[in-house]
Each structure stands twice: as structure tokens, then as C-alpha cells.
Amino acid sequence: MYGILPYAFGAILALLVTASGITATLIRLHPTRNYTSVKLRIQTWWWLASLLFFSLGFHRTVAVVVLAVLSFMAFKEFISLIPTRPIDNSVLLLAYLAIPVQYLWVSMAWYGMFIIFIPVYVFLLLPLRMVINGETKGFVRAVGTIHWGLMTTVFSISHVAYLLALPAHAGAHGEVRGEMLVFYLLVLTQLNDVAQFLWGKLLGRHQVAPKVSPNKTVEGLVGGIITTTLLAWLMGPWFTPLSPLYSLLAGVLISLFGFTGDVVISAVKRDIGVKDAGRLLPGHGGILDRLDSLTYTAPLFFHFVYYFYY
Amino acid sequence: MRGWFGASLRLLFVVGVAYPVVLLWLGIHVRHRERLPSKGPAIIAANHNSHLDILTLLSLFPLLSIPNIQPAAAADYFHKSWWLRWFSRHVIGIIPVVRGAVQLGEEDPLTECYRALEAGKVLVIFPEGTRGQPEQMAELKAGIWYLAKRFPHAPVVPVYMHGLGKSMPKGTLIPVPFYVKVAVGNALRWVDDKAGFMHALREQFHKLRHKVYIPVEDD
């Protein structure tokens, strides 16, 4: 593991030990109160942090394969939630096939293909396959939902993987590698979720999107933005080639659009009438419930860094 | 093909085919797995929409109990060719049941099922008799009542599976990845009142279906 990353994982370990310690103390102090949900959530965080460590600790291919599997599971969750027409099974198989292909472009570091494959080629191919099947009832909805699912769960998430394919770049404290950018993006996105949740619990008064996500508050959002931006500014010189000003901007970008991704997926779930997209991650819901903010922050952070520095 | 060789063929099938397809390719969430009987004689009554149903049901049980689980399935389908007959019987562990009315003087089509239950096996049957329309339940056939009549102390455990008919409906060969939800119901016991027994079973399926199914408004 390169550069600052071992220390960074040490910090995550310390954070999780603290979180588990606080929960254990709370449970002991208030044995009558129910802390099951918090406990489950923190347990799942341990698993997710281990997965990140495992992904970034070895060869890059491991991380790319892990991300491809996450995209597969997130897309499967999405497809299982939305209504699909039985006739579209062949179209869905093609859509699934796009997942390994997209990550193949990533591992080849073929930027041109990576960036147009799903938005152009798959976009044009899926309706063609549907026309061959010949069912026109529900055509627009089917082609729209399937492609939207691919864009959010595969195209967006694969930007995390493409950070690994970026060449090494000089930073303020030595060489910056893709693994460090991935760490920066993932940790800030997830901590932003936690910070918004905690600030909302602490100070939350005014709902920010009452119709879509009644638990989200203006206070939580603002608290999250301040916390994440501060952290982004502190971590920037160590993990990215960004200047202090650009680190601040990256923090605002990640916190603001992390929130956006979260409420967009909430809107999808509300439309379908479920609370969680799945049950794979105890205390959190499904993969999609955890990746929701990343579907926005991954492509936006990637292009921010890519435009200014690569 | 008895003994360790037959048993290892079946374990190999579950580890090499059922687990990868059901647990990795599809993904499964089970409610009330603890209600599944751990030993026979017992009858599992499941809804039937897809060939994946048998794989899914096999993946619900602990691996080492697999040789003790025997699905009953339509003889006419699995006896289409000699290799399918061999494969279904020895690798999947299927008990063939002849569908349709019994002619006078013919053997009871459930004979082999009786024998399995006598031997203390867990028998898996699909009371709808056919895979039918995707994600819709057909009328339940009364065969299960006759079966339970012979073994009034064997529990009849209903299992409802959602998503398999979407993944691989009748007539298709490649399963499309969809998350599958399974709900296991409370065990029923045989009662003399046939209509009452069938009604109770239908009610159980109805309740389980509501536990796993997200209603979607059609427009």
C-alpha cells in the first residue's frame, strides 16, 4: 500500500473502534433503549471498510473487479425493484453484459471508449434489441428505466474505477496515485452521509425535501457541507493533486451532490413504494441504499479532477 | 445409485450449480428459514414458476442434508430422454410423478413419494402441478392431501418464492439476474376435511405472497 494510505486506514480503524465503543457504552448506560439499528449499521461499516482495504491493498485489478461486482449487484437491485416486461429479458441480459464490458474498458484505460460506451452505444443498442422483440406496449418506459439504471449503477460507479487508471501525478506531499483519489472520494462521500445524518439528528428543524425524503433537514445538509468541505480541504494535499482552493471546491461538490444522489434514489424508492432497495447490508438496506450518493459524486468528482489536472 | 456415490453427485450439483446460480447470479432473501423442517418425514409445498424453483429450494437447506431432500416432479417432462431421466433422478434427486388421471389397475402415481416419506425423507412438491404463468399461482391440486393422508404426522410446510418466474419463465434457458424473495410459512397438519385442508394451504400461500411481493400498479 502506497504513501499515506496505511495511515489513512489506521484512522478509519480508530474511527470505527470509537464508534463501536460509543455504541457499546450507550447500550450499557441505557439498557432499555433500542440501539439495534445503530449497532447493525456500525457492524456493516466494519465490513465495508474491510472491503475497501482489501480492494485497495492489492493489485488494481482486484479493485476493478470488486467495483464491477458492486455495479452488478446495484443494477440487479434496481431491475428487481422496477416493473419489467417479461419480453425484455433478452434486453436485460444485454444490459447485464454491458457491465463486464464497461469495466474492461476501465482496465484497458481506454478513456474514449469508457466515456461513450454506455451513453452512446448501449443507449442505441437496447431500443434496437427491443424492436426486434417487437412489443410496443410500454416501450418508452422499459427502454428509459433500463438505460437509466445502467447510467446510475454502472456508468456512474465505473468512474470510481477509472480513477485507478489515471496516471500518477505530483502532489504537495509526494506522488498521487489512483488509489488515493478513490480513498478520498469514497471516504468523503460516505462521511458526508454520516455527517448529514448526525447534524440532522442534532439540530434538524426544517425539512429540505419533505415530499421526497422527510428525514432530511436544511440543518443536516448545511452541517454536512461544512464538515465535508473542511475534511476535503485537510485531506486534499495528501490524497489529491488539488490546490487548497480546489480541495475546498471538491468538498462542496461531494457534499452537495452526495445529498442530491441520496434524494434522487429516495425518489425512485418512494415511486416504487419501498423503504430500502434491498436487504444485503444490515442496518443500511441494499447496495443501492449505500451507493446512492456515489452515483452523483463519482462522475462529478472524476470530471472535476480530470478537467483541471489530467 | 445408492450410498456415498449418489449422495456426492447430489452435493456436487448443489455446490457447483444451485449455489452459484441461486446465491451469486440471482441473490436470495429468505424469511423464516427456521421454519423449514430439519428432518423427515416432512412435505414442502412450494409454488412453481420456473425450473429454477428446484435449485432455489435445494439451496435453502443445509448442504449435508441435501441427500435427504427429494423433489417430486412431472415424469412426462423429465423422462423425455434417457440422459435427462438419469440426470434428474440421480443428480437432482427427483422423484418422477405421472401426471393425469389414474387408469383402473394402474399403480398409484404417488407410490414412490410414499416410499420416500417412509424412509424419512423431506419431500418437495409443487401442488400447482405445472409452472404456469410467470408469477401467478394456478389452482392447487388435491394430490397433496392424499399424500398427507398417508403420513398424518408429517408437517406440510408451505414455501412461496417470488422472482424466479421473472428470471427464467417457461420456455427460456438463460436465467436473468433478479433478486429472489422466499417466505416459509407455518407447518400445516393433515386433516380429514379435504376442502378445509386445501383452503388452509391456499390461505397460507396468499399470506406468504403478500410478505414478499411488491404490488405494482398497472397502468
PDB file of N, CA, C and O in Angstrom, chain A residues 80-139:
ATOM      1  N   SER A  80     -34.703  -5.448 -10.066  1.00  0.00           N
ATOM      2  CA  SER A  80     -35.668  -6.230  -9.291  1.00  0.00           C
ATOM      3  C   SER A  80     -36.753  -5.350  -8.685  1.00  0.00           C
ATOM      4  O   SER A  80     -37.841  -5.831  -8.386  1.00  0.00           O
ATOM      5  N   LEU A  81     -36.436  -4.053  -8.490  1.00  0.00           N
ATOM      6  CA  LEU A  81     -37.419  -3.142  -7.897  1.00  0.00           C
ATOM      7  C   LEU A  81     -38.439  -2.651  -8.914  1.00  0.00           C
ATOM      8  O   LEU A  81     -39.635  -2.620  -8.632  1.00  0.00           O
ATOM      9  N   ILE A  82     -37.951  -2.252 -10.086  1.00  0.00           N
ATOM     10  CA  ILE A  82     -38.852  -1.625 -11.046  1.00  0.00           C
ATOM     11  C   ILE A  82     -39.668  -2.695 -11.766  1.00  0.00           C
ATOM     12  O   ILE A  82     -39.250  -3.836 -11.872  1.00  0.00           O
ATOM     13  N   PRO A  83     -40.856  -2.319 -12.247  1.00  0.00           N
ATOM     14  CA  PRO A  83     -41.598  -3.287 -13.051  1.00  0.00           C
ATOM     15  C   PRO A  83     -40.909  -3.496 -14.397  1.00  0.00           C
ATOM     16  O   PRO A  83     -40.521  -2.522 -15.046  1.00  0.00           O
ATOM     17  N   THR A  84     -40.709  -4.742 -14.780  1.00  0.00           N
ATOM     18  CA  THR A  84     -40.127  -5.016 -16.097  1.00  0.00           C
ATOM     19  C   THR A  84     -41.102  -5.889 -16.883  1.00  0.00           C
ATOM     20  O   THR A  84     -41.881  -6.629 -16.304  1.00  0.00           O
ATOM     21  N   ARG A  85     -41.028  -5.800 -18.212  1.00  0.00           N
ATOM     22  CA  ARG A  85     -41.891  -6.633 -19.051  1.00  0.00           C
ATOM     23  C   ARG A  85     -41.171  -7.960 -19.294  1.00  0.00           C
ATOM     24  O   ARG A  85     -39.971  -7.960 -19.576  1.00  0.00           O
ATOM     25  N   PRO A  86     -41.897  -9.077 -19.211  1.00  0.00           N
ATOM     26  CA  PRO A  86     -41.248 -10.372 -19.423  1.00  0.00           C
ATOM     27  C   PRO A  86     -40.508 -10.438 -20.760  1.00  0.00           C
ATOM     28  O   PRO A  86     -39.449 -11.056 -20.860  1.00  0.00           O
ATOM     29  N   ILE A  87     -41.037  -9.749 -21.776  1.00  0.00           N
ATOM     30  CA  ILE A  87     -40.432  -9.824 -23.110  1.00  0.00           C
ATOM     31  C   ILE A  87     -39.043  -9.176 -23.131  1.00  0.00           C
ATOM     32  O   ILE A  87     -38.223  -9.466 -23.998  1.00  0.00           O
ATOM     33  N   ASP A  88     -38.763  -8.327 -22.139  1.00  0.00           N
ATOM     34  CA  ASP A  88     -37.480  -7.622 -22.126  1.00  0.00           C
ATOM     35  C   ASP A  88     -36.342  -8.412 -21.495  1.00  0.00           C
ATOM     36  O   ASP A  88     -35.247  -7.865 -21.322  1.00  0.00           O
ATOM     37  N   ASN A  89     -36.578  -9.678 -21.142  1.00  0.00           N
ATOM     38  CA  ASN A  89     -35.488 -10.449 -20.532  1.00  0.00           C
ATOM     39  C   ASN A  89     -34.237 -10.488 -21.408  1.00  0.00           C
ATOM     40  O   ASN A  89     -33.119 -10.393 -20.908  1.00  0.00           O
ATOM     41  N   SER A  90     -34.423 -10.596 -22.720  1.00  0.00           N
ATOM     42  CA  SER A  90     -33.264 -10.633 -23.617  1.00  0.00           C
ATOM     43  C   SER A  90     -32.545  -9.281 -23.619  1.00  0.00           C
ATOM     44  O   SER A  90     -31.315  -9.222 -23.702  1.00  0.00           O
ATOM     45  N   VAL A  91     -33.323  -8.201 -23.489  1.00  0.00           N
ATOM     46  CA  VAL A  91     -32.736  -6.866 -23.421  1.00  0.00           C
ATOM     47  C   VAL A  91     -31.942  -6.715 -22.120  1.00  0.00           C
ATOM     48  O   VAL A  91     -30.841  -6.158 -22.098  1.00  0.00           O
ATOM     49  N   LEU A  92     -32.514  -7.255 -21.043  1.00  0.00           N
ATOM     50  CA  LEU A  92     -31.832  -7.177 -19.743  1.00  0.00           C
ATOM     51  C   LEU A  92     -30.516  -7.937 -19.768  1.00  0.00           C
ATOM     52  O   LEU A  92     -29.520  -7.481 -19.199  1.00  0.00           O
ATOM     53  N   LEU A  93     -30.506  -9.099 -20.420  1.00  0.00           N
ATOM     54  CA  LEU A  93     -29.242  -9.858 -20.499  1.00  0.00           C
ATOM     55  C   LEU A  93     -28.173  -9.029 -21.219  1.00  0.00           C
ATOM     56  O   LEU A  93     -27.017  -9.011 -20.819  1.00  0.00           O
ATOM     57  N   LEU A  94     -28.573  -8.322 -22.286  1.00  0.00           N
ATOM     58  CA  LEU A  94     -27.627  -7.432 -22.986  1.00  0.00           C
ATOM     59  C   LEU A  94     -27.146  -6.326 -22.057  1.00  0.00           C
ATOM     60  O   LEU A  94     -25.961  -5.999 -22.025  1.00  0.00           O
ATOM     61  N   ALA A  95     -28.086  -5.771 -21.281  1.00  0.00           N
ATOM     62  CA  ALA A  95     -27.718  -4.699 -20.346  1.00  0.00           C
ATOM     63  C   ALA A  95     -26.726  -5.226 -19.314  1.00  0.00           C
ATOM     64  O   ALA A  95     -25.744  -4.557 -18.982  1.00  0.00           O
ATOM     65  N   TYR A  96     -26.962  -6.434 -18.811  1.00  0.00           N
ATOM     66  CA  TYR A  96     -26.022  -7.035 -17.859  1.00  0.00           C
ATOM     67  C   TYR A  96     -24.654  -7.234 -18.502  1.00  0.00           C
ATOM     68  O   TYR A  96     -23.625  -7.055 -17.865  1.00  0.00           O
ATOM     69  N   LEU A  97     -24.669  -7.622 -19.779  1.00  0.00           N
ATOM     70  CA  LEU A  97     -23.409  -7.858 -20.490  1.00  0.00           C
ATOM     71  C   LEU A  97     -22.582  -6.572 -20.577  1.00  0.00           C
ATOM     72  O   LEU A  97     -21.347  -6.603 -20.636  1.00  0.00           O
ATOM     73  N   ALA A  98     -23.279  -5.427 -20.567  1.00  0.00           N
ATOM     74  CA  ALA A  98     -22.567  -4.148 -20.644  1.00  0.00           C
ATOM     75  C   ALA A  98     -21.684  -3.919 -19.425  1.00  0.00           C
ATOM     76  O   ALA A  98     -20.723  -3.156 -19.485  1.00  0.00           O
ATOM     77  N   ILE A  99     -21.981  -4.592 -18.295  1.00  0.00           N
ATOM     78  CA  ILE A  99     -21.210  -4.349 -17.066  1.00  0.00           C
ATOM     79  C   ILE A  99     -19.758  -4.814 -17.199  1.00  0.00           C
ATOM     80  O   ILE A  99     -18.841  -4.000 -17.056  1.00  0.00           O
ATOM     81  N   PRO A 100     -19.512  -6.117 -17.509  1.00  0.00           N
ATOM     82  CA  PRO A 100     -18.101  -6.516 -17.662  1.00  0.00           C
ATOM     83  C   PRO A 100     -17.407  -5.752 -18.784  1.00  0.00           C
ATOM     84  O   PRO A 100     -16.218  -5.434 -18.656  1.00  0.00           O
ATOM     85  N   VAL A 101     -18.142  -5.437 -19.849  1.00  0.00           N
ATOM     86  CA  VAL A 101     -17.512  -4.729 -20.972  1.00  0.00           C
ATOM     87  C   VAL A 101     -17.060  -3.332 -20.537  1.00  0.00           C
ATOM     88  O   VAL A 101     -15.937  -2.909 -20.806  1.00  0.00           O
ATOM     89  N   GLN A 102     -17.936  -2.621 -19.811  1.00  0.00           N
ATOM     90  CA  GLN A 102     -17.582  -1.284 -19.342  1.00  0.00           C
ATOM     91  C   GLN A 102     -16.329  -1.323 -18.464  1.00  0.00           C
ATOM     92  O   GLN A 102     -15.439  -0.493 -18.589  1.00  0.00           O
ATOM     93  N   TYR A 103     -16.254  -2.320 -17.567  1.00  0.00           N
ATOM     94  CA  TYR A 103     -15.089  -2.413 -16.680  1.00  0.00           C
ATOM     95  C   TYR A 103     -13.855  -2.913 -17.419  1.00  0.00           C
ATOM     96  O   TYR A 103     -12.728  -2.694 -16.978  1.00  0.00           O
ATOM     97  N   LEU A 104     -14.086  -3.592 -18.559  1.00  0.00           N
ATOM     98  CA  LEU A 104     -12.945  -3.972 -19.405  1.00  0.00           C
ATOM     99  C   LEU A 104     -12.278  -2.719 -19.968  1.00  0.00           C
ATOM    100  O   LEU A 104     -11.051  -2.585 -19.964  1.00  0.00           O
ATOM    101  N   TRP A 105     -13.095  -1.769 -20.447  1.00  0.00           N
ATOM    102  CA  TRP A 105     -12.509  -0.507 -20.945  1.00  0.00           C
ATOM    103  C   TRP A 105     -11.714   0.178 -19.841  1.00  0.00           C
ATOM    104  O   TRP A 105     -10.662   0.742 -20.071  1.00  0.00           O
ATOM    105  N   VAL A 106     -12.239   0.112 -18.600  1.00  0.00           N
ATOM    106  CA  VAL A 106     -11.542   0.726 -17.473  1.00  0.00           C
ATOM    107  C   VAL A 106     -10.184   0.064 -17.289  1.00  0.00           C
ATOM    108  O   VAL A 106      -9.162   0.742 -17.178  1.00  0.00           O
ATOM    109  N   SER A 107     -10.169  -1.286 -17.277  1.00  0.00           N
ATOM    110  CA  SER A 107      -8.897  -1.958 -17.004  1.00  0.00           C
ATOM    111  C   SER A 107      -7.922  -1.765 -18.156  1.00  0.00           C
ATOM    112  O   SER A 107      -6.710  -1.860 -17.968  1.00  0.00           O
ATOM    113  N   MET A 108      -8.448  -1.484 -19.366  1.00  0.00           N
ATOM    114  CA  MET A 108      -7.567  -1.181 -20.503  1.00  0.00           C
ATOM    115  C   MET A 108      -7.145   0.290 -20.494  1.00  0.00           C
ATOM    116  O   MET A 108      -6.311   0.690 -21.304  1.00  0.00           O
ATOM    117  N   ALA A 109      -7.748   1.082 -19.598  1.00  0.00           N
ATOM    118  CA  ALA A 109      -7.521   2.526 -19.539  1.00  0.00           C
ATOM    119  C   ALA A 109      -7.793   3.180 -20.900  1.00  0.00           C
ATOM    120  O   ALA A 109      -7.101   4.085 -21.339  1.00  0.00           O
ATOM    121  N   TRP A 110      -8.855   2.688 -21.566  1.00  0.00           N
ATOM    122  CA  TRP A 110      -9.262   3.245 -22.863  1.00  0.00           C
ATOM    123  C   TRP A 110     -10.343   4.298 -22.594  1.00  0.00           C
ATOM    124  O   TRP A 110     -11.529   3.994 -22.603  1.00  0.00           O
ATOM    125  N   TYR A 111      -9.904   5.529 -22.360  1.00  0.00           N
ATOM    126  CA  TYR A 111     -10.807   6.578 -21.906  1.00  0.00           C
ATOM    127  C   TYR A 111     -11.934   6.849 -22.908  1.00  0.00           C
ATOM    128  O   TYR A 111     -13.111   6.938 -22.547  1.00  0.00           O
ATOM    129  N   GLY A 112     -11.580   6.968 -24.185  1.00  0.00           N
ATOM    130  CA  GLY A 112     -12.576   7.323 -25.211  1.00  0.00           C
ATOM    131  C   GLY A 112     -13.746   6.346 -25.239  1.00  0.00           C
ATOM    132  O   GLY A 112     -14.902   6.743 -25.328  1.00  0.00           O
ATOM    133  N   MET A 113     -13.434   5.065 -25.135  1.00  0.00           N
ATOM    134  CA  MET A 113     -14.476   4.049 -25.168  1.00  0.00           C
ATOM    135  C   MET A 113     -15.251   4.030 -23.859  1.00  0.00           C
ATOM    136  O   MET A 113     -16.483   3.941 -23.852  1.00  0.00           O
ATOM    137  N   PHE A 114     -14.516   4.132 -22.744  1.00  0.00           N
ATOM    138  CA  PHE A 114     -15.129   4.141 -21.420  1.00  0.00           C
ATOM    139  C   PHE A 114     -16.209   5.223 -21.317  1.00  0.00           C
ATOM    140  O   PHE A 114     -17.283   5.004 -20.774  1.00  0.00           O
ATOM    141  N   ILE A 115     -15.930   6.381 -21.887  1.00  0.00           N
ATOM    142  CA  ILE A 115     -16.811   7.521 -21.676  1.00  0.00           C
ATOM    143  C   ILE A 115     -18.018   7.527 -22.626  1.00  0.00           C
ATOM    144  O   ILE A 115     -19.032   8.162 -22.338  1.00  0.00           O
ATOM    145  N   ILE A 116     -17.942   6.795 -23.748  1.00  0.00           N
ATOM    146  CA  ILE A 116     -19.121   6.805 -24.644  1.00  0.00           C
ATOM    147  C   ILE A 116     -19.849   5.470 -24.718  1.00  0.00           C
ATOM    148  O   ILE A 116     -20.955   5.401 -25.249  1.00  0.00           O
ATOM    149  N   PHE A 117     -19.258   4.398 -24.200  1.00  0.00           N
ATOM    150  CA  PHE A 117     -19.842   3.066 -24.405  1.00  0.00           C
ATOM    151  C   PHE A 117     -21.307   2.990 -23.955  1.00  0.00           C
ATOM    152  O   PHE A 117     -22.192   2.666 -24.754  1.00  0.00           O
ATOM    153  N   ILE A 118     -21.577   3.309 -22.678  1.00  0.00           N
ATOM    154  CA  ILE A 118     -22.970   3.206 -22.197  1.00  0.00           C
ATOM    155  C   ILE A 118     -23.833   4.377 -22.674  1.00  0.00           C
ATOM    156  O   ILE A 118     -24.945   4.167 -23.153  1.00  0.00           O
ATOM    157  N   PRO A 119     -23.326   5.632 -22.597  1.00  0.00           N
ATOM    158  CA  PRO A 119     -24.177   6.746 -23.044  1.00  0.00           C
ATOM    159  C   PRO A 119     -24.485   6.731 -24.550  1.00  0.00           C
ATOM    160  O   PRO A 119     -25.498   7.281 -24.961  1.00  0.00           O
ATOM    161  N   VAL A 120     -23.629   6.144 -25.373  1.00  0.00           N
ATOM    162  CA  VAL A 120     -23.904   6.150 -26.808  1.00  0.00           C
ATOM    163  C   VAL A 120     -24.252   4.756 -27.333  1.00  0.00           C
ATOM    164  O   VAL A 120     -25.382   4.504 -27.754  1.00  0.00           O
ATOM    165  N   TYR A 121     -23.302   3.840 -27.275  1.00  0.00           N
ATOM    166  CA  TYR A 121     -23.518   2.552 -27.941  1.00  0.00           C
ATOM    167  C   TYR A 121     -24.622   1.721 -27.287  1.00  0.00           C
ATOM    168  O   TYR A 121     -25.515   1.210 -27.971  1.00  0.00           O
ATOM    169  N   VAL A 122     -24.565   1.576 -25.951  1.00  0.00           N
ATOM    170  CA  VAL A 122     -25.601   0.783 -25.279  1.00  0.00           C
ATOM    171  C   VAL A 122     -26.948   1.489 -25.384  1.00  0.00           C
ATOM    172  O   VAL A 122     -27.990   0.857 -25.584  1.00  0.00           O
ATOM    173  N   PHE A 123     -26.905   2.815 -25.307  1.00  0.00           N
ATOM    174  CA  PHE A 123     -28.113   3.631 -25.441  1.00  0.00           C
ATOM    175  C   PHE A 123     -28.816   3.360 -26.774  1.00  0.00           C
ATOM    176  O   PHE A 123     -30.044   3.312 -26.848  1.00  0.00           O
ATOM    177  N   LEU A 124     -28.031   3.185 -27.829  1.00  0.00           N
ATOM    178  CA  LEU A 124     -28.614   2.946 -29.150  1.00  0.00           C
ATOM    179  C   LEU A 124     -28.961   1.476 -29.362  1.00  0.00           C
ATOM    180  O   LEU A 124     -29.885   1.146 -30.109  1.00  0.00           O
ATOM    181  N   LEU A 125     -28.209   0.592 -28.685  1.00  0.00           N
ATOM    182  CA  LEU A 125     -28.397  -0.840 -28.909  1.00  0.00           C
ATOM    183  C   LEU A 125     -29.661  -1.387 -28.234  1.00  0.00           C
ATOM    184  O   LEU A 125     -30.379  -2.204 -28.831  1.00  0.00           O
ATOM    185  N   LEU A 126     -29.939  -0.933 -26.996  1.00  0.00           N
ATOM    186  CA  LEU A 126     -31.071  -1.506 -26.251  1.00  0.00           C
ATOM    187  C   LEU A 126     -32.410  -1.339 -26.989  1.00  0.00           C
ATOM    188  O   LEU A 126     -33.157  -2.303 -27.119  1.00  0.00           O
ATOM    189  N   PRO A 127     -32.743  -0.125 -27.483  1.00  0.00           N
ATOM    190  CA  PRO A 127     -34.008   0.003 -28.217  1.00  0.00           C
ATOM    191  C   PRO A 127     -34.046  -0.867 -29.474  1.00  0.00           C
ATOM    192  O   PRO A 127     -35.101  -1.404 -29.827  1.00  0.00           O
ATOM    193  N   LEU A 128     -32.877  -1.040 -30.115  1.00  0.00           N
ATOM    194  CA  LEU A 128     -32.820  -1.888 -31.310  1.00  0.00           C
ATOM    195  C   LEU A 128     -33.210  -3.320 -30.955  1.00  0.00           C
ATOM    196  O   LEU A 128     -34.019  -3.955 -31.635  1.00  0.00           O
ATOM    197  N   ARG A 129     -32.647  -3.813 -29.832  1.00  0.00           N
ATOM    198  CA  ARG A 129     -32.965  -5.178 -29.394  1.00  0.00           C
ATOM    199  C   ARG A 129     -34.452  -5.296 -29.071  1.00  0.00           C
ATOM    200  O   ARG A 129     -35.089  -6.308 -29.337  1.00  0.00           O
ATOM    201  N   MET A 130     -35.017  -4.213 -28.498  1.00  0.00           N
ATOM    202  CA  MET A 130     -36.441  -4.225 -28.148  1.00  0.00           C
ATOM    203  C   MET A 130     -37.316  -4.258 -29.391  1.00  0.00           C
ATOM    204  O   MET A 130     -38.348  -4.924 -29.412  1.00  0.00           O
ATOM    205  N   VAL A 131     -36.885  -3.538 -30.421  1.00  0.00           N
ATOM    206  CA  VAL A 131     -37.664  -3.504 -31.666  1.00  0.00           C
ATOM    207  C   VAL A 131     -37.679  -4.894 -32.297  1.00  0.00           C
ATOM    208  O   VAL A 131     -38.693  -5.344 -32.833  1.00  0.00           O
ATOM    209  N   ILE A 132     -36.555  -5.602 -32.190  1.00  0.00           N
ATOM    210  CA  ILE A 132     -36.505  -6.964 -32.728  1.00  0.00           C
ATOM    211  C   ILE A 132     -37.525  -7.847 -32.009  1.00  0.00           C
ATOM    212  O   ILE A 132     -38.203  -8.666 -32.618  1.00  0.00           O
ATOM    213  N   ASN A 133     -37.666  -7.647 -30.687  1.00  0.00           N
ATOM    214  CA  ASN A 133     -38.685  -8.399 -29.943  1.00  0.00           C
ATOM    215  C   ASN A 133     -40.091  -8.009 -30.378  1.00  0.00           C
ATOM    216  O   ASN A 133     -41.000  -8.821 -30.349  1.00  0.00           O
ATOM    217  N   GLY A 134     -40.269  -6.724 -30.722  1.00  0.00           N
ATOM    218  CA  GLY A 134     -41.500  -6.291 -31.369  1.00  0.00           C
ATOM    219  C   GLY A 134     -42.653  -5.872 -30.481  1.00  0.00           C
ATOM    220  O   GLY A 134     -43.723  -5.583 -30.988  1.00  0.00           O
ATOM    221  N   GLU A 135     -42.467  -5.838 -29.151  1.00  0.00           N
ATOM    222  CA  GLU A 135     -43.583  -5.424 -28.294  1.00  0.00           C
ATOM    223  C   GLU A 135     -43.528  -3.912 -28.093  1.00  0.00           C
ATOM    224  O   GLU A 135     -42.539  -3.390 -27.578  1.00  0.00           O
ATOM    225  N   THR A 136     -44.577  -3.195 -28.497  1.00  0.00           N
ATOM    226  CA  THR A 136     -44.528  -1.738 -28.398  1.00  0.00           C
ATOM    227  C   THR A 136     -45.200  -1.205 -27.146  1.00  0.00           C
ATOM    228  O   THR A 136     -44.934  -0.080 -26.726  1.00  0.00           O
ATOM    229  N   LYS A 137     -46.060  -1.996 -26.514  1.00  0.00           N
ATOM    230  CA  LYS A 137     -46.746  -1.512 -25.315  1.00  0.00           C
ATOM    231  C   LYS A 137     -45.739  -1.411 -24.160  1.00  0.00           C
ATOM    232  O   LYS A 137     -45.069  -2.380 -23.824  1.00  0.00           O
ATOM    233  N   GLY A 138     -45.617  -0.202 -23.595  1.00  0.00           N
ATOM    234  CA  GLY A 138     -44.665   0.014 -22.506  1.00  0.00           C
ATOM    235  C   GLY A 138     -43.235   0.182 -22.984  1.00  0.00           C
ATOM    236  O   GLY A 138     -42.297   0.087 -22.197  1.00  0.00           O
ATOM    237  N   PHE A 139     -43.047   0.438 -24.274  1.00  0.00           N
ATOM    238  CA  PHE A 139     -41.708   0.524 -24.875  1.00  0.00           C
ATOM    239  C   PHE A 139     -40.865   1.642 -24.257  1.00  0.00           C
ATOM    240  O   PHE A 139     -39.737   1.419 -23.816  1.00  0.00           O
TER     241      PHE A 139
END
